[in-house]
Amino acid sequence: MRVNAHAGFVTSIVCTASSLTPRLDLPAAEDISHGLSFCGRRVGDSDDDLADLVEDVRIFVGRAAVGFESVPRRFGEVHLRGSERSIDGHCTVGLVAHQIFIGHIRHYPFGTNGRIAPDPIVLDWTALTSMAMLHTYSECPSARQLNHTHREDRPMKIAQIELFEVDIPPIPPIAKYSPKIFELTLCRIHTDEGLIGIGEAHGKPANFVAQADAYTGQDPLALDPFAQPEPFECALLDIAGQAAGLPLYRFFGAKVRDKVAVSYWSRPMEPHETAAEAEAGARMGFSCHKLKARPWNIVETVRLMRESAGPDYTVGIDPNQNFRLVHIAARLAHELEPFGTVANFENPVLKTHYEWFRLLREKTHIPIALHANSAAQVLAATKAECIDYVNLSGSALEIRQAAAVAEAADIPCWVQLGGLCMGVKTAYSVHLQATIPNATLPCDELPFVRVADVLAEGLGLKNGHFTVPEKPGLGVTLDMAVVEKYRVG
């Protein structure tokens, strides 16, 4: 995959064989220069760079080429693809300068006269994926691939969708209290081109059968994945990323981190049991522990956790609003502050009273966090000046939008896209978080609280951090032996 970024833009010039549609005459040098001047100015360093690039284009067009040839420049690389025979100056020429926001790009195409169209066109998902397909083959594609990619009479098709209910038990300390954690379904979307996209969602397979049947026979690249329900959203993005040679995070924006921090996790249990889990978490390299807390034993629990895991092992306290009232939460905060290990209070009081969040915030130096499901909730909490942090749930785009609101208010966030999920949903969340600048706090994606996971490879976990996958699409591989072992029905 050869796409290069500078100053927030991705640039690529592609010349393809004249047998592909549409066929245009090669623009003159001044037309190329005009295009680069119009939409490449953010990329080029000087007029000399633009002149050099125009000359490079003129040199390569008309040459016989197999696969890609590239010309390195300070601002990126120019990628040119021809056929295995001379293309004699007749080719399709596309120039893209685009900035990915959420679900669209700006595209400056050559018109039928070979000149750059002066006005940007906002493309829909189909255009986005087709442009990605046009510009991102990393090796010479076969004739069948070229036909599939560029010929409208042979689009990719969804051939089959498999749905699996998978029930992997939690680890023993959790299973003692909760032997089953949610009903979860995995899907695999098979295409007639051999690509397979995977996704994960809460619920039983029966909930998704009708929708799966409706997709069969459709072109997966013509569907807007963000308009589809899970598990199909992730699976379709997985296919689009594989088809384009792009890691999935590229559909959300620029990557801002290579690793994503995650908290260890415990459900409500006896203080000594939670302390033992904290010791286990610290031994595995985690530095933060998300704790479902209750008012009657939280102080003793935190004290024992500190003794077991040490003073650098922090605790995120989430009572699920069970501290309820300000005077209870304030008293507990006062008792917990001396330990120095409490990282935040998440939803400590009733969420229907943002003024209670603000009052509590004024009574403790422990950061106050809201678990929000929309940008509107983040905006309301920001206006009320009642939070220091925010935990974000919802769809991937809802989280992206809510995080942008929080970022504008300088509020750090963490993400819970799947929570007590398996590795597929976790990988999707990690791709998303890799592009959110203010997602700096440990996330709540927890496949490791089960006795096994469905991923064979692709999502590393070390010292409390997931590694962002770099392979095309979701970049992970299902372990079908594990899937079959824990499959229900």
Tab-separated table of C-alpha atoms in Angstrom:
chain	number	residue	atom	x	y	z
A	1	MET	CA	0.000	0.000	0.000
A	2	ARG	CA	1.658	3.250	-1.098
A	3	VAL	CA	-0.186	6.349	0.025
A	4	ASN	CA	1.785	9.262	1.449
A	5	ALA	CA	0.685	11.996	3.817
A	6	HIS	CA	1.979	15.477	4.535
A	7	ALA	CA	0.236	18.397	6.215
A	8	GLY	CA	-2.935	16.350	6.573
A	9	PHE	CA	-3.254	15.489	2.886
A	10	VAL	CA	-2.712	12.311	0.889
A	11	THR	CA	-1.514	12.698	-2.677
A	12	SER	CA	-1.273	10.186	-5.451
A	13	ILE	CA	-1.057	10.327	-9.243
A	14	VAL	CA	-2.053	7.121	-10.982
A	15	CYS	CA	-1.805	6.277	-14.673
A	16	THR	CA	-3.647	3.131	-15.703
A	17	ALA	CA	-3.877	1.266	-18.978
A	18	SER	CA	-6.095	2.753	-21.657
A	19	SER	CA	-8.215	-0.419	-21.659
A	20	LEU	CA	-9.709	0.710	-18.371
A	21	THR	CA	-12.596	3.139	-18.277
A	22	PRO	CA	-12.891	6.035	-18.749
A	23	ARG	CA	-10.237	6.762	-21.388
A	24	LEU	CA	-8.860	10.290	-21.403
A	25	ASP	CA	-6.098	11.938	-23.352
A	26	LEU	CA	-3.066	12.763	-21.250
A	27	PRO	CA	-3.238	16.329	-19.962
A	28	ALA	CA	-0.569	18.695	-21.138
A	29	ALA	CA	2.225	19.651	-18.769
A	30	GLU	CA	0.569	22.975	-18.000
A	31	ASP	CA	-2.655	21.157	-17.094
A	32	ILE	CA	-0.798	18.911	-14.650
A	33	SER	CA	0.973	21.925	-13.245
A	34	HIS	CA	-2.355	23.726	-12.821
A	35	GLY	CA	-3.741	20.731	-10.952
A	36	LEU	CA	-0.749	20.501	-8.669
A	37	SER	CA	-0.806	24.211	-8.063
A	38	PHE	CA	-4.492	24.051	-7.188
A	39	CYS	CA	-4.634	21.078	-4.861
A	40	GLY	CA	-1.002	20.133	-4.299
A	41	ARG	CA	0.234	23.414	-2.910
A	42	ARG	CA	-0.206	22.121	0.640
A	43	VAL	CA	2.020	19.217	-0.310
A	44	GLY	CA	4.782	20.685	-2.446
A	45	ASP	CA	7.569	22.707	-0.902
A	46	SER	CA	8.121	25.134	-3.754
A	47	ASP	CA	7.403	25.910	-7.387
A	48	ASP	CA	10.573	23.982	-8.240
A	49	ASP	CA	9.102	20.898	-6.606
A	50	LEU	CA	5.967	21.263	-8.688
A	51	ALA	CA	7.975	21.661	-11.855
A	52	ASP	CA	10.042	18.584	-11.028
A	53	LEU	CA	6.911	16.593	-10.341
A	54	VAL	CA	5.335	17.613	-13.639
A	55	GLU	CA	8.470	16.511	-15.450
A	56	ASP	CA	8.460	13.194	-13.611
A	57	VAL	CA	4.881	12.614	-14.699
A	58	ARG	CA	5.719	13.385	-18.313
A	59	ILE	CA	8.696	11.023	-18.226
A	60	PHE	CA	6.784	8.090	-16.806
A	61	VAL	CA	3.659	8.428	-18.929
A	62	GLY	CA	4.206	6.558	-22.165
A	63	ARG	CA	6.733	4.175	-20.677
A	64	ALA	CA	6.049	0.488	-20.391
A	65	ALA	CA	5.532	-0.317	-16.711
A	66	VAL	CA	4.660	-3.347	-14.666
A	67	GLY	CA	3.057	-2.559	-11.323
A	68	PHE	CA	4.165	0.624	-9.625
A	69	GLU	CA	7.079	2.877	-10.283
A	70	SER	CA	7.624	5.620	-7.756
A	71	VAL	CA	9.474	8.894	-7.648
A	72	PRO	CA	10.364	9.950	-4.099
A	73	ARG	CA	9.952	13.605	-3.139
A	74	ARG	CA	10.135	15.465	0.138
A	75	PHE	CA	6.349	15.788	-0.006
A	76	GLY	CA	5.644	12.144	-0.756
A	77	GLU	CA	5.787	9.822	-3.736
A	78	VAL	CA	4.185	9.763	-7.143
A	79	HIS	CA	2.782	6.385	-8.122
A	80	LEU	CA	2.319	5.503	-11.772
A	81	ARG	CA	0.859	2.323	-13.152
A	82	GLY	CA	0.848	1.293	-16.791
A	83	SER	CA	0.102	-1.896	-18.654
A	84	GLU	CA	2.639	-4.506	-19.643
A	85	ARG	CA	2.910	-2.838	-23.021
A	86	SER	CA	3.492	0.765	-23.997
A	87	ILE	CA	0.434	2.860	-23.327
A	88	ASP	CA	1.443	5.397	-26.016
A	89	GLY	CA	0.426	8.398	-24.013
A	90	HIS	CA	-3.220	7.364	-23.695
A	91	CYS	CA	-4.252	6.649	-20.130
A	92	THR	CA	-6.616	7.484	-17.381
A	93	VAL	CA	-5.085	10.125	-15.164
A	94	GLY	CA	-6.424	10.837	-11.693
A	95	LEU	CA	-5.120	13.339	-9.200
A	96	VAL	CA	-6.334	13.165	-5.650
A	97	ALA	CA	-5.629	15.571	-2.840
A	98	HIS	CA	-7.891	14.668	-0.032
A	99	GLN	CA	-8.312	15.132	3.650
A	100	ILE	CA	-10.243	12.446	5.463
A	101	PHE	CA	-12.678	13.741	8.020
A	102	ILE	CA	-15.569	11.431	8.944
A	103	GLY	CA	-16.792	9.435	5.963
A	104	HIS	CA	-15.855	11.772	3.104
A	105	ILE	CA	-12.953	13.146	1.102
A	106	ARG	CA	-12.475	16.115	-1.171
A	107	HIS	CA	-11.701	14.975	-4.688
A	108	TYR	CA	-10.338	17.194	-7.449
A	109	PRO	CA	-10.839	15.186	-10.664
A	110	PHE	CA	-9.688	15.844	-14.173
A	111	GLY	CA	-12.574	16.898	-16.366
A	112	THR	CA	-13.228	15.397	-19.791
A	113	ASN	CA	-10.907	17.975	-21.335
A	114	GLY	CA	-8.062	16.844	-19.119
A	115	ARG	CA	-8.090	19.947	-16.949
A	116	ILE	CA	-8.549	20.046	-13.214
A	117	ALA	CA	-12.099	20.741	-12.158
A	118	PRO	CA	-11.996	24.004	-10.160
A	119	ASP	CA	-14.480	23.011	-7.461
A	120	PRO	CA	-14.212	20.224	-4.906
A	121	ILE	CA	-16.765	17.428	-4.990
A	122	VAL	CA	-17.787	15.676	-1.788
A	123	LEU	CA	-17.866	11.962	-2.511
A	124	ASP	CA	-20.081	9.346	-0.906
A	125	TRP	CA	-18.771	6.061	0.519
A	126	THR	CA	-18.873	4.322	-2.860
A	127	ALA	CA	-16.669	6.996	-4.370
A	128	LEU	CA	-14.308	6.918	-1.413
A	129	THR	CA	-13.756	3.173	-1.605
A	130	SER	CA	-13.503	3.131	-5.385
A	131	MET	CA	-10.860	5.871	-5.292
A	132	ALA	CA	-8.993	3.942	-2.613
A	133	MET	CA	-9.137	0.844	-4.809
A	134	LEU	CA	-7.856	2.824	-7.784
A	135	HIS	CA	-4.879	4.232	-5.935
A	136	THR	CA	-3.661	1.573	-3.536
A	137	TYR	CA	-2.519	-1.665	-5.153
A	138	SER	CA	0.954	-2.392	-3.789
A	139	GLU	CA	1.844	-4.908	-6.471
A	140	CYS	CA	0.905	-5.506	-10.061
A	141	PRO	CA	-2.679	-6.812	-9.988
A	142	SER	CA	-3.895	-9.604	-12.153
A	143	ALA	CA	-6.174	-8.911	-15.075
A	144	ARG	CA	-9.076	-10.251	-13.026
A	145	GLN	CA	-8.266	-7.840	-10.174
A	146	LEU	CA	-8.062	-4.923	-12.576
A	147	ASN	CA	-11.352	-5.873	-14.168
A	148	HIS	CA	-12.987	-6.266	-10.763
A	149	THR	CA	-11.629	-2.981	-9.505
A	150	HIS	CA	-12.364	-0.763	-12.434
A	151	ARG	CA	-15.128	-2.359	-14.493
A	152	GLU	CA	-18.644	-1.603	-13.412
A	153	ASP	CA	-19.957	-4.810	-14.971
A	154	ARG	CA	-17.984	-6.971	-12.538
A	155	PRO	CA	-18.327	-5.594	-8.990
A	156	MET	CA	-17.362	-7.581	-5.957
A	157	LYS	CA	-20.270	-9.522	-4.457
A	158	ILE	CA	-21.126	-10.801	-0.994
A	159	ALA	CA	-21.305	-14.564	-1.473
A	160	GLN	CA	-22.085	-15.754	2.039
A	161	ILE	CA	-22.447	-14.485	5.620
A	162	GLU	CA	-21.760	-16.773	8.566
A	163	LEU	CA	-23.051	-16.009	12.067
A	164	PHE	CA	-21.674	-17.675	15.204
A	165	GLU	CA	-22.849	-17.328	18.774
A	166	VAL	CA	-19.749	-17.736	20.925
A	167	ASP	CA	-19.825	-18.134	24.711
A	168	ILE	CA	-16.339	-18.054	26.243
A	169	PRO	CA	-16.511	-18.273	30.045
A	170	PRO	CA	-14.949	-15.550	32.187
A	171	ILE	CA	-11.842	-16.184	34.262
A	172	PRO	CA	-12.561	-17.951	37.596
A	173	PRO	CA	-12.569	-14.886	39.903
A	174	ILE	CA	-15.302	-13.338	37.765
A	175	ALA	CA	-17.084	-16.604	36.966
A	176	LYS	CA	-17.641	-17.140	40.700
A	177	TYR	CA	-20.152	-14.285	40.573
A	178	SER	CA	-21.000	-14.056	36.853
A	179	PRO	CA	-20.644	-17.403	35.043
A	180	LYS	CA	-21.881	-15.877	31.770
A	181	ILE	CA	-21.074	-12.454	30.302
A	182	PHE	CA	-23.510	-11.369	27.606
A	183	GLU	CA	-24.621	-13.103	24.418
A	184	LEU	CA	-22.163	-12.345	21.643
A	185	THR	CA	-22.277	-13.041	17.902
A	186	LEU	CA	-19.423	-13.125	15.428
A	187	CYS	CA	-19.957	-12.725	11.692
A	188	ARG	CA	-17.843	-13.536	8.668
A	189	ILE	CA	-18.747	-11.893	5.362
A	190	HIS	CA	-17.329	-13.862	2.412
A	191	THR	CA	-16.945	-12.199	-0.990
A	192	ASP	CA	-16.635	-13.796	-4.394
A	193	GLU	CA	-13.131	-12.273	-4.606
A	194	GLY	CA	-11.951	-14.308	-1.627
A	195	LEU	CA	-11.939	-11.457	0.919
A	196	ILE	CA	-13.457	-12.156	4.333
A	197	GLY	CA	-14.570	-9.425	6.710
A	198	ILE	CA	-15.289	-10.107	10.372
A	199	GLY	CA	-17.351	-8.314	13.020
A	200	GLU	CA	-18.792	-8.783	16.491
A	201	ALA	CA	-21.968	-7.642	18.231
A	202	HIS	CA	-24.082	-8.185	21.339
A	203	GLY	CA	-27.045	-10.493	20.774
A	204	LYS	CA	-27.896	-13.867	19.304
A	205	PRO	CA	-27.389	-14.782	15.619
A	206	ALA	CA	-31.153	-14.880	15.097
A	207	ASN	CA	-31.153	-11.101	15.592
A	208	PHE	CA	-28.978	-10.650	12.514
A	209	VAL	CA	-30.153	-13.319	10.051
A	210	ALA	CA	-32.632	-11.144	8.135
A	211	GLN	CA	-30.088	-8.375	7.629
A	212	ALA	CA	-27.425	-10.870	6.585
A	213	ASP	CA	-29.753	-12.347	3.968
A	214	ALA	CA	-30.431	-8.866	2.596
A	215	TYR	CA	-26.713	-8.258	2.026
A	216	THR	CA	-26.116	-11.446	0.042
A	217	GLY	CA	-25.371	-10.657	-3.606
A	218	GLN	CA	-24.641	-6.983	-2.966
A	219	ASP	CA	-21.350	-5.210	-3.626
A	220	PRO	CA	-19.774	-4.683	-0.178
A	221	LEU	CA	-17.901	-1.616	-1.440
A	222	ALA	CA	-21.159	0.025	-2.517
A	223	LEU	CA	-22.589	-0.148	1.002
A	224	ASP	CA	-21.958	2.627	3.506
A	225	PRO	CA	-20.633	0.601	6.455
A	226	PHE	CA	-21.358	3.377	8.942
A	227	ALA	CA	-25.043	3.143	8.050
A	228	GLN	CA	-25.135	-0.578	8.883
A	229	PRO	CA	-25.636	-2.187	12.304
A	230	GLU	CA	-22.971	-4.176	14.057
A	231	PRO	CA	-21.523	-6.696	13.445
A	232	PHE	CA	-21.773	-5.741	9.759
A	233	GLU	CA	-20.286	-2.242	10.102
A	234	CYS	CA	-16.927	-3.592	11.196
A	235	ALA	CA	-16.995	-6.523	8.752
A	236	LEU	CA	-17.677	-4.244	5.773
A	237	LEU	CA	-14.896	-1.867	6.820
A	238	ASP	CA	-12.627	-4.893	7.148
A	239	ILE	CA	-13.383	-5.838	3.539
A	240	ALA	CA	-12.957	-2.269	2.293
A	241	GLY	CA	-9.609	-1.973	4.044
A	242	GLN	CA	-8.380	-5.275	2.623
A	243	ALA	CA	-9.535	-4.320	-0.862
A	244	ALA	CA	-7.748	-0.978	-0.637
A	245	GLY	CA	-4.653	-2.270	1.162
A	246	LEU	CA	-5.401	0.084	4.074
A	247	PRO	CA	-5.453	-0.608	7.799
A	248	LEU	CA	-8.946	0.062	9.075
A	249	TYR	CA	-7.994	3.099	11.152
A	250	ARG	CA	-7.358	5.028	7.931
A	251	PHE	CA	-11.134	5.286	7.458
A	252	PHE	CA	-11.306	7.288	10.687
A	253	GLY	CA	-8.361	9.621	10.099
A	254	ALA	CA	-4.676	9.975	10.798
A	255	LYS	CA	-3.102	7.664	13.356
A	256	VAL	CA	-1.930	9.523	16.459
A	257	ARG	CA	-0.647	6.561	18.490
A	258	ASP	CA	0.810	3.093	17.911
A	259	LYS	CA	-0.401	1.621	21.203
A	260	VAL	CA	-3.654	1.952	23.138
A	261	ALA	CA	-3.670	1.705	26.935
A	262	VAL	CA	-6.246	-0.532	28.629
A	263	SER	CA	-7.319	-1.048	32.240
A	264	TYR	CA	-7.530	-4.342	34.046
A	265	TRP	CA	-11.059	-4.997	35.338
A	266	SER	CA	-13.016	-6.475	38.213
A	267	ARG	CA	-16.714	-6.828	38.966
A	268	PRO	CA	-17.977	-6.238	42.533
A	269	MET	CA	-16.517	-8.867	44.864
A	270	GLU	CA	-15.038	-9.126	48.329
A	271	PRO	CA	-12.153	-6.707	49.062
A	272	HIS	CA	-9.527	-9.445	49.462
A	273	GLU	CA	-10.616	-11.019	46.153
A	274	THR	CA	-10.305	-7.705	44.329
A	275	ALA	CA	-6.887	-7.165	45.913
A	276	ALA	CA	-5.759	-10.545	44.582
A	277	GLU	CA	-6.948	-9.546	41.116
A	278	ALA	CA	-5.064	-6.249	41.400
A	279	GLU	CA	-1.899	-8.177	42.193
A	280	ALA	CA	-2.518	-10.377	39.144
A	281	GLY	CA	-3.111	-7.315	36.959
A	282	ALA	CA	0.087	-5.634	38.098
A	283	ARG	CA	2.010	-8.862	37.488
A	284	MET	CA	0.723	-8.906	33.880
A	285	GLY	CA	1.925	-5.344	33.314
A	286	PHE	CA	-1.274	-3.349	33.798
A	287	SER	CA	-0.974	-0.049	35.634
A	288	CYS	CA	-4.664	0.808	36.075
A	289	HIS	CA	-7.628	-1.220	37.349
A	290	LYS	CA	-11.239	-0.445	36.431
A	291	LEU	CA	-13.336	-1.431	39.432
A	292	LYS	CA	-17.084	-1.847	39.684
A	293	ALA	CA	-17.505	-0.419	43.174
A	294	ARG	CA	-20.077	-0.429	45.935
A	295	PRO	CA	-20.207	2.100	48.796
A	296	TRP	CA	-20.096	-0.405	51.661
A	297	ASN	CA	-16.634	-1.822	50.903
A	298	ILE	CA	-14.865	0.467	48.440
A	299	VAL	CA	-12.536	2.064	50.989
A	300	GLU	CA	-11.333	-1.290	52.319
A	301	THR	CA	-11.006	-2.589	48.765
A	302	VAL	CA	-8.765	0.277	47.657
A	303	ARG	CA	-6.651	-0.056	50.801
A	304	LEU	CA	-6.001	-3.748	50.163
A	305	MET	CA	-5.393	-3.160	46.443
A	306	ARG	CA	-2.682	-0.647	47.296
A	307	GLU	CA	-1.052	-3.113	49.661
A	308	SER	CA	-1.142	-5.887	47.046
A	309	ALA	CA	-0.239	-4.033	43.858
A	310	GLY	CA	1.718	-1.047	45.129
A	311	PRO	CA	1.243	2.731	45.147
A	312	ASP	CA	1.727	3.133	41.383
A	313	TYR	CA	-1.181	0.845	40.499
A	314	THR	CA	-4.147	3.175	40.079
A	315	VAL	CA	-7.855	2.476	40.438
A	316	GLY	CA	-10.727	3.787	38.326
A	317	ILE	CA	-13.838	3.622	40.493
A	318	ASP	CA	-17.145	3.041	38.701
A	319	PRO	CA	-20.062	2.587	41.114
A	320	ASN	CA	-22.646	2.725	38.287
A	321	GLN	CA	-24.316	5.672	40.080
A	322	ASN	CA	-24.600	3.565	43.264
A	323	PHE	CA	-23.056	6.229	45.488
A	324	ARG	CA	-26.237	8.009	44.396
A	325	LEU	CA	-26.107	11.200	46.477
A	326	VAL	CA	-23.481	13.912	46.776
A	327	HIS	CA	-22.960	13.643	50.535
A	328	ILE	CA	-22.239	9.877	50.253
A	329	ALA	CA	-19.866	10.286	47.316
A	330	ALA	CA	-18.108	13.224	48.985
A	331	ARG	CA	-17.559	11.262	52.226
A	332	LEU	CA	-16.131	8.307	50.308
A	333	ALA	CA	-13.889	10.585	48.251
A	334	HIS	CA	-12.565	12.139	51.457
A	335	GLU	CA	-11.718	8.674	52.836
A	336	LEU	CA	-10.124	7.519	49.559
A	337	GLU	CA	-7.965	10.563	48.813
A	338	PRO	CA	-5.178	9.680	51.291
A	339	PHE	CA	-4.385	6.437	49.438
A	340	GLY	CA	-3.315	8.447	46.388
A	341	THR	CA	-4.262	5.694	43.949
A	342	VAL	CA	-7.792	6.658	42.839
A	343	ALA	CA	-7.588	7.817	39.214
A	344	ASN	CA	-11.240	8.857	38.823
A	345	PHE	CA	-14.829	8.584	39.993
A	346	GLU	CA	-16.984	7.501	37.028
A	347	ASN	CA	-20.729	8.159	37.344
A	348	PRO	CA	-20.477	8.464	41.133
A	349	VAL	CA	-23.926	10.049	41.567
A	350	LEU	CA	-27.178	9.981	39.628
A	351	LYS	CA	-26.625	11.031	35.999
A	352	THR	CA	-29.904	12.911	35.977
A	353	HIS	CA	-28.239	15.633	38.065
A	354	TYR	CA	-25.250	17.231	36.376
A	355	GLU	CA	-25.322	19.880	39.107
A	356	TRP	CA	-24.528	17.070	41.599
A	357	PHE	CA	-21.501	16.095	39.482
A	358	ARG	CA	-20.335	19.696	39.633
A	359	LEU	CA	-20.909	19.973	43.385
A	360	LEU	CA	-18.948	16.777	44.004
A	361	ARG	CA	-16.187	17.998	41.704
A	362	GLU	CA	-15.820	21.049	43.925
A	363	LYS	CA	-15.440	18.878	47.027
A	364	THR	CA	-12.643	16.517	45.925
A	365	HIS	CA	-9.452	16.537	43.930
A	366	ILE	CA	-10.309	13.069	42.518
A	367	PRO	CA	-11.210	13.619	38.830
A	368	ILE	CA	-14.920	13.218	38.061
A	369	ALA	CA	-15.897	11.300	34.907
A	370	LEU	CA	-19.153	10.851	33.013
A	371	HIS	CA	-19.988	7.762	30.969
A	372	ALA	CA	-21.557	9.338	27.872
A	373	ASN	CA	-23.233	7.833	24.821
A	374	SER	CA	-23.464	10.874	22.562
A	375	ALA	CA	-21.886	14.165	21.646
A	376	ALA	CA	-24.958	15.897	23.075
A	377	GLN	CA	-24.279	14.447	26.529
A	378	VAL	CA	-20.655	15.540	26.398
A	379	LEU	CA	-21.719	19.028	25.333
A	380	ALA	CA	-24.240	19.282	28.181
A	381	ALA	CA	-21.695	18.127	30.753
A	382	THR	CA	-19.124	20.541	29.373
A	383	LYS	CA	-21.543	23.429	29.646
A	384	ALA	CA	-22.311	22.405	33.238
A	385	GLU	CA	-18.567	22.367	34.035
A	386	CYS	CA	-19.134	19.123	35.942
A	387	ILE	CA	-16.522	16.672	34.599
A	388	ASP	CA	-12.781	16.256	34.238
A	389	TYR	CA	-12.874	13.120	32.056
A	390	VAL	CA	-15.393	11.308	29.895
A	391	ASN	CA	-15.872	7.623	29.046
A	392	LEU	CA	-17.376	7.240	25.566
A	393	SER	CA	-19.687	4.525	24.250
A	394	GLY	CA	-21.962	4.235	21.220
A	395	SER	CA	-21.182	3.484	17.595
A	396	ALA	CA	-17.724	4.202	16.222
A	397	LEU	CA	-18.838	7.449	14.601
A	398	GLU	CA	-20.807	8.522	17.674
A	399	ILE	CA	-17.679	8.026	19.756
A	400	ARG	CA	-15.585	9.939	17.210
A	401	GLN	CA	-18.013	12.853	17.266
A	402	ALA	CA	-18.350	12.897	21.059
A	403	ALA	CA	-14.563	12.794	21.419
A	404	ALA	CA	-14.283	15.833	19.145
A	405	VAL	CA	-16.616	17.778	21.434
A	406	ALA	CA	-14.564	16.739	24.461
A	407	GLU	CA	-11.336	17.654	22.678
A	408	ALA	CA	-12.649	21.141	21.985
A	409	ALA	CA	-13.141	21.534	25.750
A	410	ASP	CA	-9.695	20.027	26.543
A	411	ILE	CA	-11.303	17.017	28.251
A	412	PRO	CA	-9.402	13.713	28.042
A	413	CYS	CA	-11.450	10.612	27.297
A	414	TRP	CA	-11.359	6.861	27.198
A	415	VAL	CA	-13.366	4.499	25.002
A	416	GLN	CA	-15.709	1.602	25.695
A	417	LEU	CA	-16.917	0.463	22.297
A	418	GLY	CA	-17.334	-3.179	23.323
A	419	GLY	CA	-16.466	-3.406	27.014
A	420	LEU	CA	-16.808	-7.066	28.020
A	421	CYS	CA	-16.335	-8.102	24.406
A	422	MET	CA	-14.079	-10.479	22.502
A	423	GLY	CA	-11.041	-9.677	20.413
A	424	VAL	CA	-12.817	-8.701	17.189
A	425	LYS	CA	-14.700	-5.782	18.731
A	426	THR	CA	-11.584	-4.881	20.699
A	427	ALA	CA	-9.536	-4.668	17.504
A	428	TYR	CA	-12.165	-2.404	15.945
A	429	SER	CA	-12.052	-0.155	18.999
A	430	VAL	CA	-8.251	-0.026	18.933
A	431	HIS	CA	-8.323	1.147	15.298
A	432	LEU	CA	-10.785	3.871	16.274
A	433	GLN	CA	-8.831	4.976	19.336
A	434	ALA	CA	-5.629	5.172	17.320
A	435	THR	CA	-7.101	8.237	15.577
A	436	ILE	CA	-8.637	10.117	18.550
A	437	PRO	CA	-6.115	12.646	19.892
A	438	ASN	CA	-7.666	13.042	23.350
A	439	ALA	CA	-8.273	9.306	23.949
A	440	THR	CA	-5.310	9.295	26.300
A	441	LEU	CA	-6.830	7.355	29.217
A	442	PRO	CA	-6.876	3.526	29.505
A	443	CYS	CA	-9.803	2.043	27.597
A	444	ASP	CA	-12.412	-0.488	28.708
A	445	GLU	CA	-12.039	-3.207	26.040
A	446	LEU	CA	-11.677	-6.436	28.000
A	447	PRO	CA	-11.225	-9.677	26.014
A	448	PHE	CA	-8.617	-10.834	28.543
A	449	VAL	CA	-11.207	-11.390	31.307
A	450	ARG	CA	-12.257	-14.611	29.525
A	451	VAL	CA	-10.439	-17.928	29.591
A	452	ALA	CA	-9.684	-17.707	25.843
A	453	ASP	CA	-10.097	-15.336	22.925
A	454	VAL	CA	-11.219	-15.789	19.346
A	455	LEU	CA	-8.207	-14.064	17.783
A	456	ALA	CA	-5.231	-16.109	16.648
A	457	GLU	CA	-3.031	-13.129	15.790
A	458	GLY	CA	-2.968	-9.446	14.949
A	459	LEU	CA	-3.848	-7.751	18.251
A	460	GLY	CA	-0.930	-7.764	20.659
A	461	LEU	CA	-1.413	-7.021	24.363
A	462	LYS	CA	1.679	-6.222	26.404
A	463	ASN	CA	2.167	-4.228	29.592
A	464	GLY	CA	-1.379	-2.961	29.561
A	465	HIS	CA	-1.317	-1.747	25.940
A	466	PHE	CA	-2.838	-3.048	22.722
A	467	THR	CA	-0.731	-2.676	19.585
A	468	VAL	CA	-2.576	-1.011	16.703
A	469	PRO	CA	-2.800	-3.512	13.790
A	470	GLU	CA	-1.116	-2.370	10.579
A	471	LYS	CA	-2.207	-5.077	8.147
A	472	PRO	CA	-4.994	-4.235	5.674
A	473	GLY	CA	-8.509	-4.127	7.066
A	474	LEU	CA	-9.026	-5.106	10.686
A	475	GLY	CA	-5.620	-6.774	10.525
A	476	VAL	CA	-6.492	-9.719	12.771
A	477	THR	CA	-7.152	-13.424	12.227
A	478	LEU	CA	-9.889	-15.522	13.803
A	479	ASP	CA	-8.881	-18.688	15.608
A	480	MET	CA	-11.614	-20.931	14.239
A	481	ALA	CA	-10.645	-23.736	16.610
A	482	VAL	CA	-11.543	-21.476	19.538
A	483	VAL	CA	-14.698	-20.293	17.789
A	484	GLU	CA	-15.860	-23.874	17.253
A	485	LYS	CA	-14.902	-24.927	20.780
A	486	TYR	CA	-17.093	-22.249	22.382
A	487	ARG	CA	-19.743	-22.023	19.690
A	488	VAL	CA	-23.340	-22.236	20.904
A	489	GLY	CA	-25.690	-24.432	18.875
